[in-house]
mmCIF file of C-alpha atoms in Angstrom:
data_model
loop_
_atom_site.group_PDB
_atom_site.id
_atom_site.type_symbol
_atom_site.label_atom_id
_atom_site.label_comp_id
_atom_site.label_asym_id
_atom_site.label_seq_id
_atom_site.Cartn_x
_atom_site.Cartn_y
_atom_site.Cartn_z
ATOM 1 C CA MET A 1 -28.469 17.756 -5.549
ATOM 2 C CA ARG A 2 -25.864 18.047 -2.278
ATOM 3 C CA LEU A 3 -27.487 20.329 0.361
ATOM 4 C CA GLY A 4 -25.330 22.715 2.066
ATOM 5 C CA ARG A 5 -24.427 21.484 5.634
ATOM 6 C CA LEU A 6 -25.681 24.039 7.635
ATOM 7 C CA THR A 7 -29.045 23.972 5.673
ATOM 8 C CA LEU A 8 -29.139 20.013 6.605
ATOM 9 C CA ALA A 9 -27.983 20.867 10.315
ATOM 10 C CA ALA A 10 -30.719 23.244 10.629
ATOM 11 C CA ALA A 11 -33.561 20.541 8.987
ATOM 12 C CA ALA A 12 -32.129 18.111 11.183
ATOM 13 C CA LEU A 13 -32.935 20.380 14.085
ATOM 14 C CA VAL A 14 -36.214 21.480 12.712
ATOM 15 C CA LEU A 15 -37.143 17.598 12.566
ATOM 16 C CA LEU A 16 -36.094 16.707 16.208
ATOM 17 C CA THR A 17 -38.266 19.924 17.558
ATOM 18 C CA THR A 18 -41.372 18.813 16.274
ATOM 19 C CA ALA A 19 -41.015 14.713 15.937
ATOM 20 C CA GLY A 20 -41.715 14.663 20.258
ATOM 21 C CA LEU A 21 -38.905 12.457 20.677
ATOM 22 C CA GLU A 22 -38.345 10.485 24.191
ATOM 23 C CA SER A 23 -35.614 11.765 26.358
ATOM 24 C CA GLY A 24 -33.447 8.762 27.906
ATOM 25 C CA GLY A 25 -29.990 7.740 28.485
ATOM 26 C CA GLY A 26 -38.001 -25.897 -0.085
ATOM 27 C CA PRO A 27 -34.789 -28.447 0.329
ATOM 28 C CA LEU A 28 -32.046 -27.887 2.635
ATOM 29 C CA THR A 29 -28.836 -26.087 1.590
ATOM 30 C CA THR A 30 -25.501 -27.214 3.047
ATOM 31 C CA ALA A 31 -26.340 -23.953 5.327
ATOM 32 C CA ASP A 32 -29.030 -25.465 6.848
ATOM 33 C CA ARG A 33 -27.118 -28.334 8.219
ATOM 34 C CA GLY A 34 -26.284 -28.924 12.238
ATOM 35 C CA PRO A 35 -23.465 -27.469 13.955
ATOM 36 C CA ALA A 36 -20.647 -30.368 14.022
ATOM 37 C CA ALA A 37 -19.602 -31.214 17.640
ATOM 38 C CA THR A 38 -16.331 -29.980 17.961
ATOM 39 C CA ALA A 39 -14.239 -28.564 15.787
ATOM 40 C CA PRO A 40 -15.470 -27.163 12.436
ATOM 41 C CA PRO A 41 -15.242 -29.134 9.457
ATOM 42 C CA SER A 42 -12.849 -30.050 6.778
ATOM 43 C CA PRO A 43 -14.957 -28.678 3.479
ATOM 44 C CA ALA A 44 -17.147 -31.355 2.333
ATOM 45 C CA PRO A 45 -17.725 -32.116 -1.467
ATOM 46 C CA ARG A 46 -20.912 -30.735 -2.687
ATOM 47 C CA SER A 47 -23.828 -33.156 -4.102
ATOM 48 C CA ALA A 48 -24.709 -32.836 -7.509
ATOM 49 C CA ALA A 49 -28.264 -31.674 -6.410
ATOM 50 C CA PRO A 50 -29.632 -28.423 -7.974
ATOM 51 C CA ARG A 51 -28.636 -25.652 -6.343
ATOM 52 C CA PRO A 52 -30.374 -22.349 -5.866
ATOM 53 C CA ALA A 53 -30.064 -19.814 -8.728
ATOM 54 C CA THR A 54 -28.227 -16.980 -7.300
ATOM 55 C CA ARG A 55 -29.433 -13.811 -8.435
ATOM 56 C CA MET A 56 -26.627 -11.292 -10.146
ATOM 57 C CA ALA A 57 -26.787 -7.568 -9.134
ATOM 58 C CA SER A 58 -27.469 -5.749 -12.261
ATOM 59 C CA HIS A 59 -25.631 -2.490 -10.991
ATOM 60 C CA GLU A 60 -22.038 -1.707 -9.674
ATOM 61 C CA VAL A 61 -22.381 -3.112 -5.527
ATOM 62 C CA PRO A 62 -22.714 0.433 -3.718
ATOM 63 C CA PHE A 63 -19.738 0.111 -1.468
ATOM 64 C CA GLY A 64 -17.984 2.031 1.417
ATOM 65 C CA ALA A 65 -15.540 1.479 3.974
ATOM 66 C CA PHE A 66 -15.013 1.737 7.990
ATOM 67 C CA VAL A 67 -11.809 4.329 8.071
ATOM 68 C CA GLY A 68 -12.082 5.951 11.400
ATOM 69 C CA SER A 69 -14.168 6.189 14.471
ATOM 70 C CA TRP A 70 -16.838 8.982 15.046
ATOM 71 C CA ASP A 71 -15.600 12.250 14.074
ATOM 72 C CA ASN A 72 -12.752 11.207 12.391
ATOM 73 C CA TYR A 73 -14.728 9.182 9.879
ATOM 74 C CA ILE A 74 -16.997 11.143 7.542
ATOM 75 C CA PRO A 75 -14.355 13.664 6.738
ATOM 76 C CA GLN A 76 -12.071 11.160 5.509
ATOM 77 C CA ILE A 77 -14.887 9.731 3.113
ATOM 78 C CA ALA A 78 -14.165 12.352 0.840
ATOM 79 C CA ARG A 79 -10.235 11.930 1.001
ATOM 80 C CA MET A 80 -10.966 8.098 0.136
ATOM 81 C CA GLU A 81 -12.809 8.765 -2.633
ATOM 82 C CA ASN A 82 -9.965 10.550 -4.305
ATOM 83 C CA TRP A 83 -7.403 8.405 -3.527
ATOM 84 C CA LEU A 84 -9.581 5.996 -5.447
ATOM 85 C CA GLY A 85 -9.780 8.186 -8.352
ATOM 86 C CA ASN A 86 -12.700 10.355 -7.570
ATOM 87 C CA ALA A 87 -14.950 7.015 -6.916
ATOM 88 C CA ASN A 88 -18.569 7.841 -5.640
ATOM 89 C CA MET A 89 -18.558 5.850 -1.888
ATOM 90 C CA GLN A 90 -22.353 5.557 -1.548
ATOM 91 C CA VAL A 91 -22.384 3.314 1.640
ATOM 92 C CA GLY A 92 -21.486 4.945 5.361
ATOM 93 C CA HIS A 93 -20.857 2.524 7.940
ATOM 94 C CA THR A 94 -20.582 2.870 11.659
ATOM 95 C CA TYR A 95 -21.329 1.555 14.981
ATOM 96 C CA LEU A 96 -23.264 2.446 18.403
ATOM 97 C CA ALA A 97 -21.024 2.103 21.316
ATOM 98 C CA GLY A 98 -22.554 -0.651 23.571
ATOM 99 C CA ASN A 99 -21.085 0.124 27.510
ATOM 100 C CA SER A 100 -24.913 1.465 28.243
ATOM 101 C CA TRP A 101 -28.076 1.450 27.220
ATOM 102 C CA ALA A 102 -27.703 5.000 26.614
ATOM 103 C CA ASP A 103 -25.234 4.070 23.757
ATOM 104 C CA VAL A 104 -27.817 1.856 22.281
ATOM 105 C CA GLU A 105 -30.349 4.650 21.876
ATOM 106 C CA GLY A 106 -27.961 6.184 19.844
ATOM 107 C CA GLU A 107 -26.233 9.747 20.673
ATOM 108 C CA THR A 108 -28.298 12.682 19.177
ATOM 109 C CA LYS A 109 -25.014 14.490 17.842
ATOM 110 C CA VAL A 110 -23.548 11.441 16.318
ATOM 111 C CA LEU A 111 -26.741 10.091 14.519
ATOM 112 C CA ALA A 112 -27.322 13.965 13.111
ATOM 113 C CA LEU A 113 -23.856 13.811 11.832
ATOM 114 C CA TRP A 114 -24.295 10.596 10.074
ATOM 115 C CA SER A 115 -28.093 11.694 9.043
ATOM 116 C CA GLN A 116 -26.928 15.310 7.075
ATOM 117 C CA TRP A 117 -23.852 12.963 5.380
ATOM 118 C CA ARG A 118 -26.866 10.188 4.262
ATOM 119 C CA LEU A 119 -29.307 13.287 3.178
ATOM 120 C CA ALA A 120 -26.862 14.989 0.862
ATOM 121 C CA ASP A 121 -27.256 12.120 -1.770
ATOM 122 C CA ARG A 122 -30.077 10.060 -2.369
ATOM 123 C CA ASN A 123 -28.349 7.375 -3.180
ATOM 124 C CA ARG A 124 -26.324 7.001 -0.350
ATOM 125 C CA THR A 125 -27.044 4.342 2.234
ATOM 126 C CA LEU A 126 -26.471 4.763 5.694
ATOM 127 C CA VAL A 127 -25.366 1.542 7.777
ATOM 128 C CA LEU A 128 -25.296 1.373 11.997
ATOM 129 C CA ASN A 129 -24.409 -1.708 13.672
ATOM 130 C CA VAL A 130 -26.504 -1.913 16.812
ATOM 131 C CA PRO A 131 -25.979 -3.891 20.054
ATOM 132 C CA MET A 132 -28.312 -6.202 21.598
ATOM 133 C CA VAL A 133 -27.334 -6.653 24.906
ATOM 134 C CA VAL A 134 -24.879 -4.258 26.992
ATOM 135 C CA PRO A 135 -21.989 -4.080 27.962
ATOM 136 C CA ASN A 136 -21.475 -5.611 24.485
ATOM 137 C CA GLU A 137 -17.813 -5.941 25.158
ATOM 138 C CA GLY A 138 -17.963 -6.866 28.453
ATOM 139 C CA ASP A 139 -16.954 -10.618 28.816
ATOM 140 C CA LEU A 140 -20.105 -11.274 30.232
ATOM 141 C CA PRO A 141 -20.487 -15.442 30.728
ATOM 142 C CA ASP A 142 -22.856 -17.424 29.006
ATOM 143 C CA ASP A 143 -25.466 -17.709 31.937
ATOM 144 C CA GLN A 144 -25.611 -13.930 32.274
ATOM 145 C CA VAL A 145 -26.200 -13.284 28.421
ATOM 146 C CA ALA A 146 -28.969 -16.046 28.533
ATOM 147 C CA ARG A 147 -30.504 -14.079 30.934
ATOM 148 C CA LEU A 148 -30.642 -10.493 29.223
ATOM 149 C CA LEU A 149 -31.576 -12.349 25.917
ATOM 150 C CA GLY A 150 -34.498 -13.627 27.796
ATOM 151 C CA GLN A 151 -35.763 -10.083 29.184
ATOM 152 C CA GLY A 152 -35.087 -8.629 25.637
ATOM 153 C CA ALA A 153 -37.106 -11.290 24.522
ATOM 154 C CA GLN A 154 -39.952 -10.427 26.767
ATOM 155 C CA GLY A 155 -39.932 -6.889 25.810
ATOM 156 C CA ALA A 156 -37.941 -5.216 28.797
ATOM 157 C CA PHE A 157 -35.361 -3.337 26.657
ATOM 158 C CA ASP A 158 -38.237 -2.177 24.103
ATOM 159 C CA GLN A 159 -37.690 1.540 24.807
ATOM 160 C CA HIS A 160 -34.252 1.631 24.439
ATOM 161 C CA PHE A 161 -34.827 0.657 20.689
ATOM 162 C CA LEU A 162 -37.776 2.825 20.141
ATOM 163 C CA ARG A 163 -35.880 6.138 20.897
ATOM 164 C CA LEU A 164 -33.158 5.042 18.689
ATOM 165 C CA ALA A 165 -35.870 4.561 15.937
ATOM 166 C CA ARG A 166 -37.933 7.547 16.290
ATOM 167 C CA LYS A 167 -34.335 9.636 16.412
ATOM 168 C CA LEU A 168 -33.524 8.118 13.120
ATOM 169 C CA VAL A 169 -36.438 8.594 11.890
ATOM 170 C CA ALA A 170 -36.654 12.384 12.805
ATOM 171 C CA LEU A 171 -33.065 12.905 11.701
ATOM 172 C CA GLY A 172 -33.826 11.729 8.049
ATOM 173 C CA GLY A 173 -32.099 8.506 8.705
ATOM 174 C CA ALA A 174 -35.472 6.540 8.352
ATOM 175 C CA ASP A 175 -34.031 4.216 5.512
ATOM 176 C CA THR A 176 -31.168 2.930 7.717
ATOM 177 C CA VAL A 177 -29.451 -0.622 7.180
ATOM 178 C CA LEU A 178 -29.319 -1.612 10.693
ATOM 179 C CA VAL A 179 -27.507 -4.544 12.027
ATOM 180 C CA PRO A 180 -28.458 -5.911 15.485
ATOM 181 C CA GLY A 181 -26.162 -8.290 17.157
ATOM 182 C CA TRP A 182 -23.476 -8.877 14.821
ATOM 183 C CA GLU A 183 -21.460 -11.799 14.460
ATOM 184 C CA MET A 184 -23.916 -13.410 16.763
ATOM 185 C CA ASN A 185 -22.346 -16.750 15.950
ATOM 186 C CA GLY A 186 -19.169 -16.099 17.423
ATOM 187 C CA ILE A 187 -17.734 -15.324 21.307
ATOM 188 C CA THR A 188 -16.281 -11.557 20.872
ATOM 189 C CA TYR A 189 -19.894 -9.896 21.664
ATOM 190 C CA SER A 190 -22.383 -9.944 24.599
ATOM 191 C CA SER A 191 -24.851 -10.037 21.790
ATOM 192 C CA ARG A 192 -24.293 -13.427 20.984
ATOM 193 C CA CYS A 193 -26.682 -16.366 19.941
ATOM 194 C CA LYS A 194 -25.249 -19.465 21.785
ATOM 195 C CA PRO A 195 -26.003 -18.987 25.155
ATOM 196 C CA ASP A 196 -29.922 -19.219 23.920
ATOM 197 C CA PRO A 197 -30.651 -19.501 20.314
ATOM 198 C CA ALA A 198 -34.320 -19.292 21.057
ATOM 199 C CA ALA A 199 -34.468 -16.566 22.753
ATOM 200 C CA TRP A 200 -31.807 -14.632 20.338
ATOM 201 C CA LYS A 201 -34.208 -15.221 17.750
ATOM 202 C CA ALA A 202 -37.323 -14.104 19.695
ATOM 203 C CA TYR A 203 -35.443 -10.673 20.670
ATOM 204 C CA TRP A 204 -34.300 -9.951 17.114
ATOM 205 C CA ARG A 205 -37.890 -10.331 16.501
ATOM 206 C CA ARG A 206 -39.443 -8.049 18.992
ATOM 207 C CA ILE A 207 -36.130 -5.397 18.116
ATOM 208 C CA VAL A 208 -37.613 -5.270 14.813
ATOM 209 C CA GLY A 209 -41.480 -4.896 15.629
ATOM 210 C CA VAL A 210 -40.507 -2.541 18.027
ATOM 211 C CA MET A 211 -38.473 -0.135 15.668
ATOM 212 C CA ARG A 212 -40.887 -0.830 12.537
ATOM 213 C CA SER A 213 -43.635 0.410 14.491
ATOM 214 C CA VAL A 214 -42.396 4.114 14.486
ATOM 215 C CA PRO A 215 -44.531 5.926 11.813
ATOM 216 C CA GLY A 216 -41.921 6.801 8.805
ATOM 217 C CA GLN A 217 -39.705 3.974 9.194
ATOM 218 C CA ARG A 218 -38.541 2.223 6.016
ATOM 219 C CA PHE A 219 -35.348 0.475 8.045
ATOM 220 C CA ARG A 220 -33.979 -2.808 6.450
ATOM 221 C CA PHE A 221 -32.477 -5.322 8.445
ATOM 222 C CA ASP A 222 -29.526 -7.128 8.078
ATOM 223 C CA PHE A 223 -28.490 -10.444 9.670
ATOM 224 C CA THR A 224 -24.831 -10.578 9.685
ATOM 225 C CA PRO A 225 -23.014 -13.453 11.184
ATOM 226 C CA ASN A 226 -19.330 -14.218 10.593
ATOM 227 C CA ARG A 227 -18.227 -16.574 7.717
ATOM 228 C CA GLY A 228 -17.970 -19.936 9.088
ATOM 229 C CA LEU A 229 -18.982 -21.990 11.864
ATOM 230 C CA ASP A 230 -17.520 -20.455 14.616
ATOM 231 C CA ALA A 231 -19.052 -20.972 17.661
ATOM 232 C CA ILE A 232 -22.565 -21.903 16.615
ATOM 233 C CA ALA A 233 -24.069 -22.531 12.933
ATOM 234 C CA TRP A 234 -25.627 -19.156 12.246
ATOM 235 C CA THR A 235 -28.568 -20.905 10.612
ATOM 236 C CA LYS A 236 -29.138 -21.658 13.929
ATOM 237 C CA CYS A 237 -30.123 -17.846 14.923
ATOM 238 C CA TYR A 238 -31.713 -17.097 12.008
ATOM 239 C CA PRO A 239 -35.012 -15.148 13.200
ATOM 240 C CA GLY A 240 -37.154 -15.534 9.981
ATOM 241 C CA ASP A 241 -37.785 -14.376 6.885
ATOM 242 C CA ASP A 242 -40.605 -11.797 8.030
ATOM 243 C CA VAL A 243 -37.915 -9.980 9.966
ATOM 244 C CA VAL A 244 -34.795 -9.884 8.259
ATOM 245 C CA ASP A 245 -34.033 -8.264 4.571
ATOM 246 C CA ILE A 246 -30.274 -8.926 3.820
ATOM 247 C CA ILE A 247 -28.371 -11.664 4.455
ATOM 248 C CA GLY A 248 -24.708 -10.753 5.457
ATOM 249 C CA THR A 249 -21.485 -11.948 6.456
ATOM 250 C CA ASP A 250 -18.427 -10.368 7.734
ATOM 251 C CA SER A 251 -15.936 -12.095 5.821
ATOM 252 C CA TYR A 252 -11.867 -11.488 6.809
ATOM 253 C CA ASP A 253 -8.727 -13.429 5.504
ATOM 254 C CA GLN A 254 -8.356 -15.998 7.998
ATOM 255 C CA PRO A 255 -7.427 -18.486 9.378
ATOM 256 C CA ALA A 256 -3.798 -18.334 8.145
ATOM 257 C CA GLY A 257 -2.679 -20.767 4.964
ATOM 258 C CA ALA A 258 -6.494 -21.062 3.973
ATOM 259 C CA THR A 259 -7.294 -19.837 0.487
ATOM 260 C CA PHE A 260 -10.307 -18.163 -1.185
ATOM 261 C CA ASP A 261 -11.590 -20.992 -2.370
ATOM 262 C CA ASP A 262 -11.472 -22.584 1.176
ATOM 263 C CA PHE A 263 -13.775 -19.263 2.390
ATOM 264 C CA VAL A 264 -16.164 -20.407 -0.533
ATOM 265 C CA LEU A 265 -16.592 -23.709 0.267
ATOM 266 C CA GLU A 266 -16.370 -24.147 4.223
ATOM 267 C CA PRO A 267 -19.465 -25.168 6.031
ATOM 268 C CA TYR A 268 -21.424 -21.810 6.250
ATOM 269 C CA GLY A 269 -19.288 -19.956 4.033
ATOM 270 C CA LEU A 270 -19.516 -17.754 1.065
ATOM 271 C CA GLU A 271 -21.460 -20.219 -1.229
ATOM 272 C CA ASP A 272 -23.677 -21.241 1.540
ATOM 273 C CA GLN A 273 -24.283 -17.493 2.307
ATOM 274 C CA VAL A 274 -25.656 -17.190 -1.325
ATOM 275 C CA GLU A 275 -27.567 -20.203 -1.588
ATOM 276 C CA PHE A 276 -29.152 -19.560 1.942
ATOM 277 C CA ALA A 277 -30.136 -15.880 0.827
ATOM 278 C CA ALA A 278 -31.259 -16.953 -2.924
ATOM 279 C CA ARG A 279 -33.688 -19.546 -1.579
ATOM 280 C CA ARG A 280 -35.521 -16.574 0.712
ATOM 281 C CA GLY A 281 -35.177 -13.944 -2.156
ATOM 282 C CA LYS A 282 -33.045 -11.561 -0.115
ATOM 283 C CA PRO A 283 -30.006 -10.130 -1.117
ATOM 284 C CA VAL A 284 -26.387 -10.768 0.479
ATOM 285 C CA SER A 285 -24.293 -8.132 2.130
ATOM 286 C CA TYR A 286 -20.714 -7.894 3.401
ATOM 287 C CA PRO A 287 -20.588 -5.019 6.054
ATOM 288 C CA GLU A 288 -16.974 -5.985 7.177
ATOM 289 C CA TRP A 289 -14.432 -7.710 5.275
ATOM 290 C CA GLY A 290 -10.735 -7.258 5.036
ATOM 291 C CA LEU A 291 -7.098 -8.626 5.589
ATOM 292 C CA PHE A 292 -6.269 -10.384 8.586
ATOM 293 C CA HIS A 293 -4.241 -13.639 8.962
ATOM 294 C CA ASN A 294 -2.730 -14.049 5.751
ATOM 295 C CA GLY A 295 -0.824 -10.561 5.489
ATOM 296 C CA ASP A 296 -0.678 -8.365 2.624
ATOM 297 C CA ASN A 297 -3.053 -10.699 0.348
ATOM 298 C CA PRO A 298 -3.839 -9.159 -2.783
ATOM 299 C CA GLU A 299 -5.574 -12.448 -4.214
ATOM 300 C CA PHE A 300 -7.658 -12.484 -1.246
ATOM 301 C CA VAL A 301 -8.516 -8.692 -1.929
ATOM 302 C CA ARG A 302 -9.304 -9.503 -6.121
ATOM 303 C CA ARG A 303 -11.342 -12.395 -5.244
ATOM 304 C CA MET A 304 -13.243 -10.573 -2.799
ATOM 305 C CA VAL A 305 -14.255 -7.937 -4.916
ATOM 306 C CA ASP A 306 -15.010 -10.156 -7.913
ATOM 307 C CA TRP A 307 -16.975 -12.314 -5.387
ATOM 308 C CA MET A 308 -19.279 -9.175 -4.472
ATOM 309 C CA ARG A 309 -19.705 -8.146 -7.647
ATOM 310 C CA THR A 310 -21.021 -11.199 -9.471
ATOM 311 C CA HIS A 311 -23.742 -12.118 -6.640
ATOM 312 C CA ASP A 312 -26.753 -10.252 -5.507
ATOM 313 C CA THR A 313 -24.891 -7.941 -3.363
ATOM 314 C CA ALA A 314 -26.613 -5.019 -1.260
ATOM 315 C CA TYR A 315 -23.890 -2.862 -0.193
ATOM 316 C CA GLN A 316 -20.227 -3.784 0.924
ATOM 317 C CA THR A 317 -17.615 -2.158 3.510
ATOM 318 C CA LEU A 318 -14.443 -2.554 3.364
ATOM 319 C CA THR A 319 -12.956 -2.252 7.421
ATOM 320 C CA ASP A 320 -9.776 -0.210 6.791
ATOM 321 C CA TYR A 321 -7.684 -0.411 9.665
ATOM 322 C CA CYS A 322 -4.632 -2.184 10.301
ATOM 323 C CA PRO A 323 -4.193 -4.900 9.880
ATOM 324 C CA HIS A 324 -6.977 -4.899 7.918
ATOM 325 C CA GLY A 325 -7.425 -2.253 5.680
ATOM 326 C CA MET A 326 -5.693 -0.870 2.211
ATOM 327 C CA TRP A 327 -5.872 2.928 2.478
ATOM 328 C CA GLU A 328 -5.148 3.886 6.253
ATOM 329 C CA CYS A 329 -3.062 0.686 6.831
ATOM 330 C CA HIS A 330 0.268 0.867 5.081
ATOM 331 C CA ASP A 331 1.258 -2.753 6.128
ATOM 332 C CA ASN A 332 -0.051 -3.984 2.582
ATOM 333 C CA PRO A 333 1.026 -2.060 -0.220
ATOM 334 C CA ARG A 334 -0.067 -5.002 -2.991
ATOM 335 C CA ALA A 335 -3.199 -5.532 -1.672
ATOM 336 C CA SER A 336 -3.393 -2.177 -1.181
ATOM 337 C CA GLN A 337 -2.525 -1.196 -5.095
ATOM 338 C CA ALA A 338 -5.065 -4.130 -6.125
ATOM 339 C CA TYR A 339 -7.813 -2.521 -4.096
ATOM 340 C CA GLN A 340 -6.958 0.811 -5.919
ATOM 341 C CA GLN A 341 -7.229 -0.409 -9.116
ATOM 342 C CA LEU A 342 -10.299 -2.566 -8.712
ATOM 343 C CA MET A 343 -12.296 0.280 -7.217
ATOM 344 C CA ASN A 344 -10.304 3.442 -9.314
ATOM 345 C CA GLY A 345 -13.408 5.865 -10.421
ATOM 346 C CA SER A 346 -16.407 3.253 -9.541
ATOM 347 C CA GLN A 347 -19.561 5.237 -9.213
ATOM 348 C CA GLY A 348 -21.785 2.574 -7.359
ATOM 349 C CA ALA A 349 -25.206 1.848 -8.152
ATOM 350 C CA ALA A 350 -27.152 4.034 -10.644
ATOM 351 C CA PRO A 351 -29.713 6.532 -9.329
ATOM 352 C CA VAL A 352 -32.861 5.928 -7.677
ATOM 353 C CA SER A 353 -36.219 7.250 -7.979
ATOM 354 C CA PRO A 354 -37.362 9.399 -4.960
ATOM 355 C CA GLY A 355 -38.461 7.134 -2.341
ATOM 356 C CA ARG A 356 -36.099 4.009 -2.225
ATOM 357 C CA PRO A 357 -38.558 1.930 -3.041
ATOM 358 C CA GLN A 358 -37.914 -1.821 -1.508
ATOM 359 C CA THR A 359 -36.168 -4.588 -4.172
ATOM 360 C CA PRO A 360 -38.790 -6.849 -4.795
ATOM 361 C CA GLY A 361 -38.628 -10.304 -2.869
ATOM 362 C CA ARG A 362 -37.786 -8.271 0.231
ATOM 363 C CA PRO A 363 -40.915 -9.607 2.868
ATOM 364 C CA ARG A 364 -41.574 -6.211 4.789
ATOM 365 C CA PRO A 365 -44.853 -7.512 6.737
ATOM 366 C CA SER A 366 -45.566 -5.557 9.752
ATOM 367 C CA ALA A 367 -44.258 -7.197 12.822
ATOM 368 C CA SER A 368 -45.943 -6.482 15.695
ATOM 369 C CA PRO A 369 -43.845 -5.933 18.807
ATOM 370 C CA GLY A 370 -46.134 -7.990 21.168
ATOM 371 C CA PRO A 371 -47.706 -6.684 23.942
ATOM 372 C CA SER A 372 -46.675 -3.592 25.756
ATOM 373 C CA ALA A 373 -43.787 -4.180 28.282
ATOM 374 C CA THR A 374 -42.937 -2.389 30.827
ATOM 375 C CA PRO A 375 -39.464 -1.069 31.766
ATOM 376 C CA SER A 376 -37.448 -3.551 33.184
ATOM 377 C CA THR A 377 -37.052 -3.861 36.870
ATOM 378 C CA ALA A 378 -33.872 -5.822 36.617
ATOM 379 C CA PRO A 379 -30.583 -3.954 37.339
ATOM 380 C CA GLU A 380 -28.871 -2.483 34.540
ATOM 381 C CA PRO A 381 -25.427 -4.209 33.964
ATOM 382 C CA PRO A 382 -22.351 -2.047 34.866
ATOM 383 C CA SER A 383 -21.094 0.144 32.146
ATOM 384 C CA ALA A 384 -17.492 -1.064 31.206
ATOM 385 C CA ALA A 385 -14.951 0.188 28.839
ATOM 386 C CA PRO A 386 -15.104 -1.904 25.470
ATOM 387 C CA SER A 387 -12.662 -4.346 25.594
ATOM 388 C CA ALA A 388 -9.612 -3.302 23.469
ATOM 389 C CA THR A 389 -8.623 -4.718 20.877
ATOM 390 C CA PRO A 390 -5.184 -4.536 19.398
ATOM 391 C CA SER A 391 -5.908 -2.901 16.094
ATOM 392 C CA ALA A 392 -9.328 -1.264 16.821
ATOM 393 C CA PRO A 393 -9.239 2.576 16.436
ATOM 394 C CA PRO A 394 -10.239 4.040 20.038
ATOM 395 C CA ARG A 395 -13.463 6.792 20.330
ATOM 396 C CA PRO A 396 -12.288 10.107 20.169
ATOM 397 C CA GLY A 397 -14.576 13.025 21.605
ATOM 398 C CA TRP A 398 -16.589 14.860 18.951
ATOM 399 C CA PRO A 399 -14.822 18.086 18.123
ATOM 400 C CA VAL A 400 -16.747 20.404 15.541
ATOM 401 C CA PHE A 401 -16.345 19.793 11.609
ATOM 402 C CA PRO A 402 -15.483 22.807 9.682
ATOM 403 C CA GLY A 403 -18.433 24.124 8.590
ATOM 404 C CA PHE A 404 -20.924 22.743 10.905
ATOM 405 C CA PRO A 405 -22.571 25.066 13.530
ATOM 406 C CA SER A 406 -20.487 25.169 17.067
ATOM 407 C CA GLY A 407 -23.159 23.473 18.859
ATOM 408 C CA PHE A 408 -26.604 22.439 19.367
ATOM 409 C CA PRO A 409 -29.168 24.454 21.045
ATOM 410 C CA GLN A 410 -31.133 22.376 24.020
ATOM 411 C CA LEU A 411 -33.879 20.638 22.183
ATOM 412 C CA PRO A 412 -37.276 20.144 24.066
ATOM 413 C CA GLY A 413 -37.340 16.923 25.953
ATOM 414 C CA PHE A 414 -33.930 15.984 25.066
ATOM 415 C CA PRO A 415 -30.703 16.612 27.680
ATOM 416 C CA ALA A 416 -28.272 19.321 27.088
ATOM 417 C CA LEU A 417 -25.788 18.231 24.151
ATOM 418 C CA ARG A 418 -22.690 18.900 24.834
ATOM 419 C CA GLU A 419 -18.978 18.350 23.592
ATOM 420 C CA GLU A 420 -16.929 15.649 25.547
#
């Protein structure tokens, strides 16, 4: 049943008011190998040793797309559904900004709008990427990243993730899929692993323990590196089966000249991902995928969609802005036609029972956050504007959506909400 937006907004406010939220800003697979010494190795022939059975999804894979930033995104979902022949895009994917710790705690208004979208249909899933270090795109040197990871592992930043968890639960996002420190095996973000893998893993475990300590939460945590080796083997960053529910990968059509078979067979590639997950009884995901360095490539689109449909994929979300996308980006007409044909009318997964029980095989022990930590006395890194990538859409302000109330009233314990 789809609830009216005003009803959902009112419900979210009641939840916030009553929540007492705090204010404030086996054998090893090829994927278990150590990293190469320098350059990524060429794909190696696979041995004849038995591989783990990869589970096949028993339903159409729930899917979505990142089609815009912030206020532009939610209304765009319905428009893209229409473009896809009234398909049912069950997955909403967005990101928390990483300029300050207040960003990591989540802007209440943003989380409220996303939770309203999620609550309108019980079969929807909200996927939220969460920075682990701020500023997340501040070009921090490795030694500073290592210090911040060590502080996080000791509990210095617990309060920020606790506030985020409480907000999500109060707003109706208790079953959000969280992607902390995405693409940790690369060099793009400050929330990266290579400067101190041991501290990164301990910090991830700390975050999961803190967020799972909030009553009512049913969060799932998605460990999502870049596909391939990148700066460090992503297996060296894996924090443990008890604190990971989904094993994802961000998979773009790169490097130039590579084929889809290269992406499957490369070290730490698509095949290694599904084998690594299968040994642990976990599903896989593709939170970001799309075109990149091989232009308008319909073969990549067809092969990627087929790959996701024939493995145990929890969800997939296309990155739709240029150069990656197929709907808003008009630079890829042949790939766009292929994607539209493949996803036309797709209804996603079958309805789930109330309560959204966890899929068998996903261990969910209570992970203790460890001893209570006092807030860090270390100075917070200065806020910095995010590094502009050529194709990434900028964050706009938050004008009110048509049909929503003109503003949110002051809530006890929260700073005043305002239009930006």
